[in-house]
PDB file of C-alpha atoms and ligand atoms in Angstrom:
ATOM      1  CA  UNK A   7       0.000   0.000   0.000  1.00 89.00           C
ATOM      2  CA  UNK A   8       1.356   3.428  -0.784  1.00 95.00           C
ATOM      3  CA  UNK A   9       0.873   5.772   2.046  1.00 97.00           C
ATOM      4  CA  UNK A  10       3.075   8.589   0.812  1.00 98.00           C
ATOM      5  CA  UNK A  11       2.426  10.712  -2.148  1.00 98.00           C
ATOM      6  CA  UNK A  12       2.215  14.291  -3.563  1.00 96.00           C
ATOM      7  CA  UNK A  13      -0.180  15.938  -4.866  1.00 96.00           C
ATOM      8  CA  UNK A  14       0.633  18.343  -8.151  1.00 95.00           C
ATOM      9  CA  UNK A  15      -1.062  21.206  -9.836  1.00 91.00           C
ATOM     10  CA  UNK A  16      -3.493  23.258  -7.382  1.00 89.00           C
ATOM     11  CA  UNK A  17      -3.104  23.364  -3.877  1.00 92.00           C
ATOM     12  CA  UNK A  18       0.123  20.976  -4.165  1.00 97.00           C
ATOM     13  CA  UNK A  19       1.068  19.007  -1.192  1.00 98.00           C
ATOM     14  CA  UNK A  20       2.561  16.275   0.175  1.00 98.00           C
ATOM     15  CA  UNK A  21      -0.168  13.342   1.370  1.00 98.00           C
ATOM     16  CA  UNK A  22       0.360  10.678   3.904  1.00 98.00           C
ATOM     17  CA  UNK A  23      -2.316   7.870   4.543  1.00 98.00           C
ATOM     18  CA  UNK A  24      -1.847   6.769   7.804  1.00 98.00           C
ATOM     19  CA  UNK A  25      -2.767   3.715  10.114  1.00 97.00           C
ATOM     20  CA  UNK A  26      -5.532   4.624  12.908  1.00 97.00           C
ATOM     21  CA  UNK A  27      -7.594   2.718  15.681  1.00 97.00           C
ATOM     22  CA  UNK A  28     -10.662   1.625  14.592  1.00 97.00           C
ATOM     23  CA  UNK A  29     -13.060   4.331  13.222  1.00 96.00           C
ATOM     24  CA  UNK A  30     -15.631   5.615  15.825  1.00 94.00           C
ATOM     25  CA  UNK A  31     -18.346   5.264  13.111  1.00 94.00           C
ATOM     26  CA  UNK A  32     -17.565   2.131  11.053  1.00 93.00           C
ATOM     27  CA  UNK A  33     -20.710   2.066   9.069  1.00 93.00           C
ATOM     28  CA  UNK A  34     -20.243   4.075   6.070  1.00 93.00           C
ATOM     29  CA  UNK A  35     -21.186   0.996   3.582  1.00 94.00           C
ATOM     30  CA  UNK A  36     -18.952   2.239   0.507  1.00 94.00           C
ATOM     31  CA  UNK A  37     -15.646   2.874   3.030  1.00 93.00           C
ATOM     32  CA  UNK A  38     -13.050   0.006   2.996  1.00 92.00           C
ATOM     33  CA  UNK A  39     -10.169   2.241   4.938  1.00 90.00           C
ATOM     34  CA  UNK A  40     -11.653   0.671   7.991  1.00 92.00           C
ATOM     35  CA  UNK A  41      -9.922  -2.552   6.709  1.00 94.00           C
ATOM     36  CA  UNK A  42      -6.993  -0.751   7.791  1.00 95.00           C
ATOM     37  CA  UNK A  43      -7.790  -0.336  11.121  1.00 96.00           C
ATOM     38  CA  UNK A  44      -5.467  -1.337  13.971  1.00 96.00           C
ATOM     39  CA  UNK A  45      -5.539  -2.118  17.385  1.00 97.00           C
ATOM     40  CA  UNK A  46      -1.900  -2.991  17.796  1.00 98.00           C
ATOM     41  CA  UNK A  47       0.061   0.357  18.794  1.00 98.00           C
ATOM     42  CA  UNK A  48       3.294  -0.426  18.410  1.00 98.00           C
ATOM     43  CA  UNK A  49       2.030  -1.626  14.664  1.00 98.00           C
ATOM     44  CA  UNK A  50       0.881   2.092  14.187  1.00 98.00           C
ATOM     45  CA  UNK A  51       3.618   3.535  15.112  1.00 98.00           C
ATOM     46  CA  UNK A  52       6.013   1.963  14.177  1.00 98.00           C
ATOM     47  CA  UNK A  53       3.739   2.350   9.784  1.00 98.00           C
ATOM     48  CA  UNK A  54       3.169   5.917  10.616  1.00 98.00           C
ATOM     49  CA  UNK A  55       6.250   7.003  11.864  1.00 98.00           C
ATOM     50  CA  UNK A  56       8.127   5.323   8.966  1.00 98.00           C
ATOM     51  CA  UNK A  57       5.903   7.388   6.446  1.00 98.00           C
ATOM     52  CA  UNK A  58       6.248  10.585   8.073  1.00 98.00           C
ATOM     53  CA  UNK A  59       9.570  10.650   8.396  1.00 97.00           C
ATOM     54  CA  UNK A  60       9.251  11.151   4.179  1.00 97.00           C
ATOM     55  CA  UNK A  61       7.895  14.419   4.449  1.00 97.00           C
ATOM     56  CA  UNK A  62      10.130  16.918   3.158  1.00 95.00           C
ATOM     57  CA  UNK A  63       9.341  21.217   3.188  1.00 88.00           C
ATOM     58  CA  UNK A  64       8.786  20.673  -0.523  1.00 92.00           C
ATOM     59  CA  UNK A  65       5.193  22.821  -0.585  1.00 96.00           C
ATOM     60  CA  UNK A  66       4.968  23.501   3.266  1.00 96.00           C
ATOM     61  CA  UNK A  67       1.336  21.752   2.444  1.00 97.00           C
ATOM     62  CA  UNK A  68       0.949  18.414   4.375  1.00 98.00           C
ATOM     63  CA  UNK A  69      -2.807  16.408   4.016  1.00 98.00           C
ATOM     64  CA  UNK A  70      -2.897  14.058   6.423  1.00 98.00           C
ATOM     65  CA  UNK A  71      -5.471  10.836   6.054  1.00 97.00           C
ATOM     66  CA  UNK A  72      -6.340   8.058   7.648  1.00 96.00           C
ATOM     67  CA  UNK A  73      -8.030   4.674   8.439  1.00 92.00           C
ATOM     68  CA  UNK A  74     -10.803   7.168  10.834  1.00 95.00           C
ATOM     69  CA  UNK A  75     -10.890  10.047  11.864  1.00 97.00           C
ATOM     70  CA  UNK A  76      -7.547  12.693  13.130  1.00 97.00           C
ATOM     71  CA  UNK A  77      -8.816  11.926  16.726  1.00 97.00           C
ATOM     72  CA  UNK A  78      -8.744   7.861  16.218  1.00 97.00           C
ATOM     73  CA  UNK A  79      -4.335   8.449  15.405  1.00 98.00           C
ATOM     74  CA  UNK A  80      -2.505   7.118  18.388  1.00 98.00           C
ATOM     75  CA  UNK A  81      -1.407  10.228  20.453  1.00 97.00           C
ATOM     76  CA  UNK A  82       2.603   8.942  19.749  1.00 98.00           C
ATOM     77  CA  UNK A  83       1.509   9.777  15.729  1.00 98.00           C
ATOM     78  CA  UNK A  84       0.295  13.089  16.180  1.00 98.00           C
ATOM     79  CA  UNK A  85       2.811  14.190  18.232  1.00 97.00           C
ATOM     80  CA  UNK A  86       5.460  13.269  15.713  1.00 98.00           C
ATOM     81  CA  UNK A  87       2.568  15.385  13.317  1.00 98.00           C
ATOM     82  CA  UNK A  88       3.107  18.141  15.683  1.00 97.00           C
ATOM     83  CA  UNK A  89       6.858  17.956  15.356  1.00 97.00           C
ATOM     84  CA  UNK A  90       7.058  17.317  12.000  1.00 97.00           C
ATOM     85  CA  UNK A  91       4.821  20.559  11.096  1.00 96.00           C
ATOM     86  CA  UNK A  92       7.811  22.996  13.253  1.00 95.00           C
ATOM     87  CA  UNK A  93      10.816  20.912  11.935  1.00 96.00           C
ATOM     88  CA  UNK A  94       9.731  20.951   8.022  1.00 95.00           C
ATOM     89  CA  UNK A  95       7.892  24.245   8.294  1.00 95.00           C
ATOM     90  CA  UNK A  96       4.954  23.211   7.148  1.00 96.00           C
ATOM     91  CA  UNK A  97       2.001  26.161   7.050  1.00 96.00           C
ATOM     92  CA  UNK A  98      -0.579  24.504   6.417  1.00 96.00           C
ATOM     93  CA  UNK A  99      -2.235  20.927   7.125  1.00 97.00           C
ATOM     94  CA  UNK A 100      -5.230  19.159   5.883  1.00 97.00           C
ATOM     95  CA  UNK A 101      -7.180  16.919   8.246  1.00 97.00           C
ATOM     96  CA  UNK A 102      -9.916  14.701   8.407  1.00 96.00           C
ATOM     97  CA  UNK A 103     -12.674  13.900  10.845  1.00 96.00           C
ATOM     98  CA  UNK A 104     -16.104  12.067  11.291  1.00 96.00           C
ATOM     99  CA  UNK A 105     -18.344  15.229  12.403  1.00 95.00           C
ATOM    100  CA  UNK A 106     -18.947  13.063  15.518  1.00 95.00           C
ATOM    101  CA  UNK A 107     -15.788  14.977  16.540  1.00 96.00           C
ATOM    102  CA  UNK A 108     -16.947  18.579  15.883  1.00 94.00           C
ATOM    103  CA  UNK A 109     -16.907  19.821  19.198  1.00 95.00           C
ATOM    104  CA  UNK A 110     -13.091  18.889  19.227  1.00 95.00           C
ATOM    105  CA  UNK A 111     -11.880  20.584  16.283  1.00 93.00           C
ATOM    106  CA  UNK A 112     -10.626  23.930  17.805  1.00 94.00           C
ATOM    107  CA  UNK A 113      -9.192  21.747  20.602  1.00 95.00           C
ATOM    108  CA  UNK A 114      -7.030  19.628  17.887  1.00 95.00           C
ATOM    109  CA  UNK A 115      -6.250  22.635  15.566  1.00 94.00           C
ATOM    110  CA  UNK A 116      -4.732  24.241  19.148  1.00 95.00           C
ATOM    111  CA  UNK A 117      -2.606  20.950  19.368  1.00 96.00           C
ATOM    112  CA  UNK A 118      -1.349  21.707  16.251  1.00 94.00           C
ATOM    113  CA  UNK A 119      -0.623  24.958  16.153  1.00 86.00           C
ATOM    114  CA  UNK A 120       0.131  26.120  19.718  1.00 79.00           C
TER     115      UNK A 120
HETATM  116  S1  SF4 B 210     -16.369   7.664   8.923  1.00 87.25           S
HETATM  117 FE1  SF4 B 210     -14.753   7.517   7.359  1.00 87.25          FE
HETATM  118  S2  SF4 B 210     -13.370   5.896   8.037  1.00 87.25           S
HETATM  119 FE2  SF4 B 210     -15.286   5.699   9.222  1.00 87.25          FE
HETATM  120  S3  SF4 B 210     -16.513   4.204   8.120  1.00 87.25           S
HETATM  121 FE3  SF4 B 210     -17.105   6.224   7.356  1.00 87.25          FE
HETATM  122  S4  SF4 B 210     -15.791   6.677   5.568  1.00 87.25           S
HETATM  123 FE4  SF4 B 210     -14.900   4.929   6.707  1.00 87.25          FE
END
């Protein structure tokens, strides 16, 4: 599976598809990312870590996906997210989330950012 890629033309960016916990929702009929749901940690880590650490500060544009939502990476991953972000100087990053999470996204763009 490829989990790192760019994407060219508008908006261009570097795109990581990361390994997550199993999504809080699960029932979206047409979704098979859940099939890459984990519940081993180190396992996560150890896939996410290796991906990140090919992000270069080509655009400064990161997307980050995964097998759920932002909230369902281990917190080990989106710490090195957080890290990654200051040491490649990236401005800005794409997330995504199940809207079950809405009431957290100011709390996870803080994370990020502060
Ligand atoms: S919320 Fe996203 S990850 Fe979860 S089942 Fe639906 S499409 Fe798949």
């Amino acid at each position: 599976m490829e989990r790192y890629s760019h994407i060219k033309g508008k908006m261009q960016r570097e795109i990581v598809l990361l390994k997550a916990k199993p999504c809080a929702w699960s029932i979206c009929t047409f979704c098979d990312y859940i099939e890459d749901n984990s519940t081993c940690l180190e396992e996560m880590i150890a896939i996410n870590h290796t991906v990140l650490d090919q992000i270069t500060e080509e655009y400064g544009i990161l997307e980050v996906i995964d097998s759920a939502s932002i909230f369902e990476l281990p917190q080990e991953t989106l710490e090195r997210i957080k890290q990654i972000i200051q040491a490649k100087h990236i401005h800005t990053l794409f997330i995504e989330s199940h809207w079950l999470y809405y009431q957290h996204s100011q709390e996870i763009k803080k994370f990020f950012w502060y």
